[in-house]
PDB file of C-alpha atoms in Angstrom:
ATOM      1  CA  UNK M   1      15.197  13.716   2.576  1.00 68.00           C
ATOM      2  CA  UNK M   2      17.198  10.377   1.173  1.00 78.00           C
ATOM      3  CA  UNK M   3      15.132   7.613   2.119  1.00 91.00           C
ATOM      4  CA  UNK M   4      17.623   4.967   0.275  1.00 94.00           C
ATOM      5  CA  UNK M   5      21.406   6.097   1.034  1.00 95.00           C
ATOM      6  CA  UNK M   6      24.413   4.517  -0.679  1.00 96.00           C
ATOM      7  CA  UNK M   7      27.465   6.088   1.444  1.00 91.00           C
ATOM      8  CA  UNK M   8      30.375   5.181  -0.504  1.00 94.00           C
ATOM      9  CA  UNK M   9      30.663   6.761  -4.020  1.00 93.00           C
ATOM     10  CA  UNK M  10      33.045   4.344  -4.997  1.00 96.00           C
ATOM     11  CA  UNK M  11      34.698   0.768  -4.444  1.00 97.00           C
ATOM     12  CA  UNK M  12      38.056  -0.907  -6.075  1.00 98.00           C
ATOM     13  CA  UNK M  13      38.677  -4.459  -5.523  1.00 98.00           C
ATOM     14  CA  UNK M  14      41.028  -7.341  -7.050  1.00 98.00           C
ATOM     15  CA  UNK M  15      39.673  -9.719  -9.618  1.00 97.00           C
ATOM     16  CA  UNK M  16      38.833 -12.729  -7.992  1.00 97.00           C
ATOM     17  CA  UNK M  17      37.743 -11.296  -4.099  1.00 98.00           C
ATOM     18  CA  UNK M  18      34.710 -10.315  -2.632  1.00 98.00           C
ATOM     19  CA  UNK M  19      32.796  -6.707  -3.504  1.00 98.00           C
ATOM     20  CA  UNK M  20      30.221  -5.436  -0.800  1.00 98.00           C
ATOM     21  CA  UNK M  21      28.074  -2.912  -1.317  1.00 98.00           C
ATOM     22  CA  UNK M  22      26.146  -1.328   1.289  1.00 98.00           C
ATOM     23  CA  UNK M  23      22.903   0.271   1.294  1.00 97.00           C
ATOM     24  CA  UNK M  24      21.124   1.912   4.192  1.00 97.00           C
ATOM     25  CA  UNK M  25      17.047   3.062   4.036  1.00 96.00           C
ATOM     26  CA  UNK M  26      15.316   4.798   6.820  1.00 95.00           C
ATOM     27  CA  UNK M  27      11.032   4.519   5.218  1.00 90.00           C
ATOM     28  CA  UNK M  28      10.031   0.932   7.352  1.00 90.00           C
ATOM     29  CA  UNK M  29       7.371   1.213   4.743  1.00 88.00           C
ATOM     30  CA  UNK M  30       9.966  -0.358   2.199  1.00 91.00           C
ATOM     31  CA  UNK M  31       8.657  -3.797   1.369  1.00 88.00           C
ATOM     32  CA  UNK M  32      11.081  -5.034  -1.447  1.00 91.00           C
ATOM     33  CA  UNK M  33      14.780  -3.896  -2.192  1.00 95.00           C
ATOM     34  CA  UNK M  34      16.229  -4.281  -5.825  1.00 94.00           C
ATOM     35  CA  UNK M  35      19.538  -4.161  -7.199  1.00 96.00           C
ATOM     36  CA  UNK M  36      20.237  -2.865 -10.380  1.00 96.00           C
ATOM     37  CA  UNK M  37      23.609  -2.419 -12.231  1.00 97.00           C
ATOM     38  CA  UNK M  38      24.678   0.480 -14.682  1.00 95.00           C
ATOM     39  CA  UNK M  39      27.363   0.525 -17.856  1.00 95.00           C
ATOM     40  CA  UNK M  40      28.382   3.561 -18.992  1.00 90.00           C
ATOM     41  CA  UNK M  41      26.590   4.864 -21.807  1.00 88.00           C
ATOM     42  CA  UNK M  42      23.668   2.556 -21.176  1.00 92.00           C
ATOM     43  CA  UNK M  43      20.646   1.866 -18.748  1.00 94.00           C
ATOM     44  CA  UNK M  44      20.343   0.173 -16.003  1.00 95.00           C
ATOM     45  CA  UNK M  45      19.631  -3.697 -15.806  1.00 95.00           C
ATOM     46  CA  UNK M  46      18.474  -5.395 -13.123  1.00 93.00           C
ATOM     47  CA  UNK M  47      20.497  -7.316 -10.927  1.00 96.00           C
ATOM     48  CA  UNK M  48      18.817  -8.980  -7.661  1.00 96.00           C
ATOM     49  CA  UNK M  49      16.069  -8.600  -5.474  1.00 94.00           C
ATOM     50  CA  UNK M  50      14.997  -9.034  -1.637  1.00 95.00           C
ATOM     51  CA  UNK M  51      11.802  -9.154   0.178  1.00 93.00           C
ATOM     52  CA  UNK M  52      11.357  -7.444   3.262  1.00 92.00           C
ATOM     53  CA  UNK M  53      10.105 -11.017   4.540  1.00 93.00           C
ATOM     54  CA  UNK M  54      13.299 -12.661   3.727  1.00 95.00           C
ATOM     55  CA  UNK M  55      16.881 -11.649   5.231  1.00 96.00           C
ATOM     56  CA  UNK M  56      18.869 -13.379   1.844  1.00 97.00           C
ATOM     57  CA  UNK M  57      18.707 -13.921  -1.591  1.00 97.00           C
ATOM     58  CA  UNK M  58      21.408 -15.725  -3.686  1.00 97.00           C
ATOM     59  CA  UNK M  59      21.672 -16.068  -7.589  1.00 96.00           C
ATOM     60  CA  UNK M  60      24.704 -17.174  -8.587  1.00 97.00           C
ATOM     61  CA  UNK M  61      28.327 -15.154  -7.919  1.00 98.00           C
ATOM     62  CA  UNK M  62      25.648 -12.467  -6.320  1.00 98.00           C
ATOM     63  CA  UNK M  63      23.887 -12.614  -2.849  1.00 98.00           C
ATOM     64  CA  UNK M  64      22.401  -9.923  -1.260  1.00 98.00           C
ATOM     65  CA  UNK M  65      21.532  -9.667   2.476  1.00 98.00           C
ATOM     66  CA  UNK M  66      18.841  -7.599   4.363  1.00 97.00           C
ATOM     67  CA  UNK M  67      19.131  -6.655   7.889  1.00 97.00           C
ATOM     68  CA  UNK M  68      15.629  -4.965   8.877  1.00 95.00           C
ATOM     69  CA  UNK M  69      16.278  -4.121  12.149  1.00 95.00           C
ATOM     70  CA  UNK M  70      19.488  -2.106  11.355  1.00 96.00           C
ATOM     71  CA  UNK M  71      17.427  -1.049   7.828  1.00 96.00           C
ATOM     72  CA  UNK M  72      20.119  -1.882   6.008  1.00 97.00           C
ATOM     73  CA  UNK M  73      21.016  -4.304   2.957  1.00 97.00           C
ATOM     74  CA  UNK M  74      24.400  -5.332   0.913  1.00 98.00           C
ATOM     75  CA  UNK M  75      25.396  -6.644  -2.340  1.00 98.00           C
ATOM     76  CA  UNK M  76      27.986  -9.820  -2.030  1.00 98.00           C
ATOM     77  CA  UNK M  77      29.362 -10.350  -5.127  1.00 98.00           C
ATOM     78  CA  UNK M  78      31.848 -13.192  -5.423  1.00 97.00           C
ATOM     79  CA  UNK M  79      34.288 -13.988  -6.971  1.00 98.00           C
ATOM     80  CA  UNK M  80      34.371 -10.474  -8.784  1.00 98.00           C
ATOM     81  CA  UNK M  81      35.445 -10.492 -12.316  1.00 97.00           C
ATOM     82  CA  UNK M  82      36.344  -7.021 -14.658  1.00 97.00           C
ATOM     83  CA  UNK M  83      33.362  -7.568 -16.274  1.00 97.00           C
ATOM     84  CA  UNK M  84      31.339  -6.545 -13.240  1.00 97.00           C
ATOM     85  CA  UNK M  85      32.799  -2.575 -13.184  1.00 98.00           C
ATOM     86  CA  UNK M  86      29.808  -0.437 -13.604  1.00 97.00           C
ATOM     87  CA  UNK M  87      27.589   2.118 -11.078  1.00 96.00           C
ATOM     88  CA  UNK M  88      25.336  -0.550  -8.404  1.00 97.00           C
ATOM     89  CA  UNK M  89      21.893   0.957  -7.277  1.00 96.00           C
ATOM     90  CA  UNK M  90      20.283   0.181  -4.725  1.00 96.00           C
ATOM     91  CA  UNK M  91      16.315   0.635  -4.965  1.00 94.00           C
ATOM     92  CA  UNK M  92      13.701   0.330  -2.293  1.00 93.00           C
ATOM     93  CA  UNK M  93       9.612  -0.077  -3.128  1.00 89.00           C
ATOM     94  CA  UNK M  94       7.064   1.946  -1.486  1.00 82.00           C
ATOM     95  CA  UNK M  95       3.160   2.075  -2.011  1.00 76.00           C
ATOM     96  CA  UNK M  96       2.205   5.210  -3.739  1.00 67.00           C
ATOM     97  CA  UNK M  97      -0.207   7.462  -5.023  1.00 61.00           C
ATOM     98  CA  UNK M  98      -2.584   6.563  -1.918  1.00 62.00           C
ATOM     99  CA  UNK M  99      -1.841   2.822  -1.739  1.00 60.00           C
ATOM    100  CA  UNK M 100      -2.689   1.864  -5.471  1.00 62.00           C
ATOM    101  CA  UNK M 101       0.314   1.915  -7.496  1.00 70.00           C
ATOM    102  CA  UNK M 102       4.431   1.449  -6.226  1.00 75.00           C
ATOM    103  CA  UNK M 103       7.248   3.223  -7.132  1.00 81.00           C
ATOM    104  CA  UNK M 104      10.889   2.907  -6.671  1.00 87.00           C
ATOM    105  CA  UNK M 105      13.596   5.031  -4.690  1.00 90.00           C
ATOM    106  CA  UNK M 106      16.653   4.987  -5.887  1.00 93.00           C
ATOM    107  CA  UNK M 107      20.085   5.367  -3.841  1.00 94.00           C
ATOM    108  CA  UNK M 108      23.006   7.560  -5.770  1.00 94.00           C
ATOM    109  CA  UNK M 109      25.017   4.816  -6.991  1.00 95.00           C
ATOM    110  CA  UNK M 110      28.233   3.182  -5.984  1.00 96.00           C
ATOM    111  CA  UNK M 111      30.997   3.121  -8.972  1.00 96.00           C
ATOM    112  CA  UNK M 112      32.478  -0.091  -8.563  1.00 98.00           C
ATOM    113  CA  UNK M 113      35.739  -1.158 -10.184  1.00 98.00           C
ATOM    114  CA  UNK M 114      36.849  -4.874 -10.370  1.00 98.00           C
ATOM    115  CA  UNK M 115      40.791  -4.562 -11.393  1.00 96.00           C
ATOM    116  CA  UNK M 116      42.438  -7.237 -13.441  1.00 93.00           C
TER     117      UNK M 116
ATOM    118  CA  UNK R   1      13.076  -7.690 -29.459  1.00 65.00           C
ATOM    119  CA  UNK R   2      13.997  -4.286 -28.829  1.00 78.00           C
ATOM    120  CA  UNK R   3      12.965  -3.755 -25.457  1.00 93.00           C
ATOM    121  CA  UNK R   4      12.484  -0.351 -24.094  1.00 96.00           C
ATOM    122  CA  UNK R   5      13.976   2.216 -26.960  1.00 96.00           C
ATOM    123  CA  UNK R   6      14.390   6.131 -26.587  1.00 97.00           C
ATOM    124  CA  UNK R   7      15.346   8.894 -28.909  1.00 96.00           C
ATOM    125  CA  UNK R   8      16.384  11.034 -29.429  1.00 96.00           C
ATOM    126  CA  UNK R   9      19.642   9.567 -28.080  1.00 95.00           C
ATOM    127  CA  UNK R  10      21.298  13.105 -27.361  1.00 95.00           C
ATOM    128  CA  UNK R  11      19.819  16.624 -27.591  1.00 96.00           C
ATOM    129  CA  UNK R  12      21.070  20.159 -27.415  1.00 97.00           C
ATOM    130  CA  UNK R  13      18.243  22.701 -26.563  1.00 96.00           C
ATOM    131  CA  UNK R  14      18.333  26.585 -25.819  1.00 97.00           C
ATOM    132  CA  UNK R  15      16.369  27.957 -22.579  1.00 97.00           C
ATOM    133  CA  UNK R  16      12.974  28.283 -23.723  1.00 97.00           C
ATOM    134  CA  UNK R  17      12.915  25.633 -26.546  1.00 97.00           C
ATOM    135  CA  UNK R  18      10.441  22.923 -26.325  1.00 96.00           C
ATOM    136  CA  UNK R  19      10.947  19.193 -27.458  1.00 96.00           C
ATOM    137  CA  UNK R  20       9.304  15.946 -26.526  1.00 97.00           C
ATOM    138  CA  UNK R  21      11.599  12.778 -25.854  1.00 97.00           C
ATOM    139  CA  UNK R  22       9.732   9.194 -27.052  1.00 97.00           C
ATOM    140  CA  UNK R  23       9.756   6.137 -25.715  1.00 97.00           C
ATOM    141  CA  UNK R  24       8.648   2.678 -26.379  1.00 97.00           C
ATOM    142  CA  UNK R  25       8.644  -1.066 -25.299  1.00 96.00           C
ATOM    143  CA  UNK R  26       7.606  -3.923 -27.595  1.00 95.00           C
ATOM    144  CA  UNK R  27       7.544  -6.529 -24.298  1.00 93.00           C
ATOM    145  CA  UNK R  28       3.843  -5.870 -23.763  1.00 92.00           C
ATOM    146  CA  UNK R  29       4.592  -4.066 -20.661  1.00 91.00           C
ATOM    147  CA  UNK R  30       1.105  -2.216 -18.483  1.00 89.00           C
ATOM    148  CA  UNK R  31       3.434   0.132 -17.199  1.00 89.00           C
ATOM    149  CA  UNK R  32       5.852   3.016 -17.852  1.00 93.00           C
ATOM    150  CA  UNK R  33       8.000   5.529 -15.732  1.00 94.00           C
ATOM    151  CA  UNK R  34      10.391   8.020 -16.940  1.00 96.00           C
ATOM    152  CA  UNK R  35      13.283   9.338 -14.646  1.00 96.00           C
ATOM    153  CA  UNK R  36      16.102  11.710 -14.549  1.00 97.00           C
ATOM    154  CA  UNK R  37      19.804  10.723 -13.366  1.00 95.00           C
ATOM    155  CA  UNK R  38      21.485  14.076 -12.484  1.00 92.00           C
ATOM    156  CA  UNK R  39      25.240  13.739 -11.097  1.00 83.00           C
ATOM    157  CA  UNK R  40      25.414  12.196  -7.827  1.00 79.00           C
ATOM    158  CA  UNK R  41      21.403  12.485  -7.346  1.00 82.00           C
ATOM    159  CA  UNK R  42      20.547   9.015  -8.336  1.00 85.00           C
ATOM    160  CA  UNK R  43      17.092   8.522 -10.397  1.00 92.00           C
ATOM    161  CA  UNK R  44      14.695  10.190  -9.467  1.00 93.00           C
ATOM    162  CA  UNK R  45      10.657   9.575 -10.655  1.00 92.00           C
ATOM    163  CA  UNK R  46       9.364  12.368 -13.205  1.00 95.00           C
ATOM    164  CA  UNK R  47       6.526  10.658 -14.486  1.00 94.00           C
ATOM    165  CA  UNK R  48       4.535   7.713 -14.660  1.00 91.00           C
ATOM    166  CA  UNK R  49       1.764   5.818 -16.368  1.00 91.00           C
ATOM    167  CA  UNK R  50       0.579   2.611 -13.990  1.00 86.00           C
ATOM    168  CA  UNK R  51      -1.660   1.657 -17.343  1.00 86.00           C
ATOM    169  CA  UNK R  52      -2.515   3.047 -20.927  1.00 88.00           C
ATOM    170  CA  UNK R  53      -5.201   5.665 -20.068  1.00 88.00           C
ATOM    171  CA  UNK R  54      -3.608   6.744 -16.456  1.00 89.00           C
ATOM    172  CA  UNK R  55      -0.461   9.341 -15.913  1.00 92.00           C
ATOM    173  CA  UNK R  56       0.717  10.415 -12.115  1.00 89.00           C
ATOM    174  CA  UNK R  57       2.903  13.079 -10.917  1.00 90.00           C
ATOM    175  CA  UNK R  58       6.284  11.252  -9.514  1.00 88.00           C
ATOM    176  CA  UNK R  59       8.726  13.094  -7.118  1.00 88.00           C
ATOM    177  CA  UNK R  60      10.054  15.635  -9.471  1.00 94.00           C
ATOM    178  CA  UNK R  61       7.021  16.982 -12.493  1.00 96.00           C
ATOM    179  CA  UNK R  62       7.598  20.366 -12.509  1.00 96.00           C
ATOM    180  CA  UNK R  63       8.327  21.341 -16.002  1.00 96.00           C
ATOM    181  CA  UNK R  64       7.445  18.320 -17.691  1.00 97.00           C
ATOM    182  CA  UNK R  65       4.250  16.181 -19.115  1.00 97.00           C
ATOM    183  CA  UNK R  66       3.744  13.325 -20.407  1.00 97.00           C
ATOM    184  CA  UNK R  67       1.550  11.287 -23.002  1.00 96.00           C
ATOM    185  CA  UNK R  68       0.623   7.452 -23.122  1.00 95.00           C
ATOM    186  CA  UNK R  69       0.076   7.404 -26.600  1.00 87.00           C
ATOM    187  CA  UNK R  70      -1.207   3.999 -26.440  1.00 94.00           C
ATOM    188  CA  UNK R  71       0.335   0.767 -24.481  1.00 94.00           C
ATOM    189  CA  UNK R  72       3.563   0.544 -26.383  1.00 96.00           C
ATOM    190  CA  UNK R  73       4.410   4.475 -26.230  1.00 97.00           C
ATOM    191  CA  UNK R  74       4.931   6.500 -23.514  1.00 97.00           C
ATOM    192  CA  UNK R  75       6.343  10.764 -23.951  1.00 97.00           C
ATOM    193  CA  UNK R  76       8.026  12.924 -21.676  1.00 98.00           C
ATOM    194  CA  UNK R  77       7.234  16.948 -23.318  1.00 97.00           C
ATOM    195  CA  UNK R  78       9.606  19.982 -22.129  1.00 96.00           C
ATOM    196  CA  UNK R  79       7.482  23.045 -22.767  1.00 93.00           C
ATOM    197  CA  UNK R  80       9.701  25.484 -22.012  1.00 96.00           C
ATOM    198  CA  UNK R  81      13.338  24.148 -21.468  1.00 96.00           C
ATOM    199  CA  UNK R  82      15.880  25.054 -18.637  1.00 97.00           C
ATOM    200  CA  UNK R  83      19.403  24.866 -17.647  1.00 96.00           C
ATOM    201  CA  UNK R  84      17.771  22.905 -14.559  1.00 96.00           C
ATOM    202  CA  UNK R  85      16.454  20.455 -16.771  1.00 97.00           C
ATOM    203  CA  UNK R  86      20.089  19.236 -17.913  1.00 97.00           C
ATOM    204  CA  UNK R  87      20.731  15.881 -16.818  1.00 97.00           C
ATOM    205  CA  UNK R  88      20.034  12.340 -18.461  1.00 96.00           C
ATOM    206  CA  UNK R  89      16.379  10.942 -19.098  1.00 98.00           C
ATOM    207  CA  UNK R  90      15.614   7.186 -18.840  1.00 97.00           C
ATOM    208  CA  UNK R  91      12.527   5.638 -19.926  1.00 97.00           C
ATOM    209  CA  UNK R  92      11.595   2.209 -18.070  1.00 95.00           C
ATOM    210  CA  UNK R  93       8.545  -0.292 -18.588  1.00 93.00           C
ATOM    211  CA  UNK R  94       7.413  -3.101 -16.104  1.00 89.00           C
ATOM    212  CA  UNK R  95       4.182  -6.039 -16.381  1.00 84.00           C
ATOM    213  CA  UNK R  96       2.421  -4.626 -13.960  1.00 72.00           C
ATOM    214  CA  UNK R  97       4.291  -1.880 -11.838  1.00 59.00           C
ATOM    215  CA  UNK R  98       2.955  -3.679  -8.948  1.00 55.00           C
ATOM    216  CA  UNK R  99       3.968  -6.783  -7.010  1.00 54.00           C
ATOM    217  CA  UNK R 100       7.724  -7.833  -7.604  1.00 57.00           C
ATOM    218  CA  UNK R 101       8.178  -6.427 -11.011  1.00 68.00           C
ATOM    219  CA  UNK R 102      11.360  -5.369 -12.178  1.00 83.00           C
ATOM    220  CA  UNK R 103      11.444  -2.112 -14.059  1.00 89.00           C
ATOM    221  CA  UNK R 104      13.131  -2.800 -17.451  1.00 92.00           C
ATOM    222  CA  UNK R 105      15.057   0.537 -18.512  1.00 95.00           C
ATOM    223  CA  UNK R 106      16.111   2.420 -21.929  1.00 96.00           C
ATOM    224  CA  UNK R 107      19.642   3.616 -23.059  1.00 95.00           C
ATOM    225  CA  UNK R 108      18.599   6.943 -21.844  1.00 96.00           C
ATOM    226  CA  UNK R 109      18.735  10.337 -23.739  1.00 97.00           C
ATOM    227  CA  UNK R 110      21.228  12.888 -22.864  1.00 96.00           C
ATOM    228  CA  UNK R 111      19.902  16.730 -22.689  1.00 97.00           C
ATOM    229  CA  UNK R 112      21.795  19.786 -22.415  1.00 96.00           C
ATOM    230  CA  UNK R 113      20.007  22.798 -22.028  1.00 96.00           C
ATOM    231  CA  UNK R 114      21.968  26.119 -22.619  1.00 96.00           C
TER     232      UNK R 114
END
């Protein structure tokens, strides 16, 4: 069962426009979403984070949005420049091993491709 | 500062082999995960070590354990390798693994099991 579901495998936009990537979760449990972004070849960083309190979260050219009663979250980024092509993850935190410890979910990744 | 290194980088092992992948942060981190990124799965939780002393089972242990060495190093062990167990191993470290930490992530070793 995918608890954190990225629908679209991929996104191509023009330099200089907005990129939106979506991000659905079904666990109401979730109590912080993260971003993280992926090169090729390399692991991920992180990128931006939510609480579940708050419905937005800006840094810089990236903003990312939570809707909690549709359970559902997105990654503005603008204005999008080449340099931000690589796989997005979306990541949702849960309490685990009987409320002590969290742990992360991870969606499957959208490939997103900024072109010149 | 490194941050969160792994090797071997790449690895070829037949079915049956064993082989241990290491990992290790220099950021003073309490905790320490390892995952697997399989093609269009996403990461998915093998292993993890909430402090030095302390290893849980994370969505996906069958087939592997793990050592926390100490607080720096953290080891994912294959006993008995499988074509299953093909995919792409990251290594990740956060303060406190609790709270709003961010999980800071390795370059990730590639396995291939024939």
């Amino acid at each position: 069962d995918q608890q954190v579901k990225q629908n679209s495998p991929s996104l191509s936009v023009q330099e200089g426009r907005i990129s939106i990537l979506n991000c659905d979760y079904t666990n109401s449990m979730f109590d912080y979403f993260l971003w993280y972004k992926k090169y090729p070849a390399e692991g991920p960083t992180f990128l931006i984070s939510i609480s579940s309190i708050k419905d937005k979260n800006e840094d810089g050219r990236f903003t990312v949005f939570l809707n909690k009663s549709a359970k559902h979250l997105s990654l503005h980024i603008v204005p999008s420049q080449p340099g931000d092509s690589a796989v997005y993850f979306c990541a949702a935190r849960v309490l685990y091993s009987g409320g002590s410890n969290y742990k992360l979910t991870f969606g499957k990744g959208t490939l997103l491709t900024v072109n010149p | 500062n490194a941050g969160v290194t792994q090797t071997p980088k790449f690895q070829v092992l037949k079915t049956g082999q064993s082989m241990t992948l290491q990992c290790a942060q220099d950021m003073n981190h309490n905790s320490m995960y390892w995952y697997r990124q399989d093609p269009g799965m996403g990461l998915r939780l093998i292993y993890y070590s909430a402090s030095e002393g302390t290893t849980d089972k994370g969505e996906v242990p069958n087939g592997y354990n793990v050592s926390r060495l100490n607080k720096r190093e953290f080891s994912l062990r294959l006993e008995s390798a499988a074509p299953s167990q093909t995919s792409v191993y990251f290594c990740a470290s956060s303060p406190r693994g609790a709270s709003t930490d961010t999980q800071y992530f390795g370059p990730g070793t590639r396995l291939t099991v024939l």
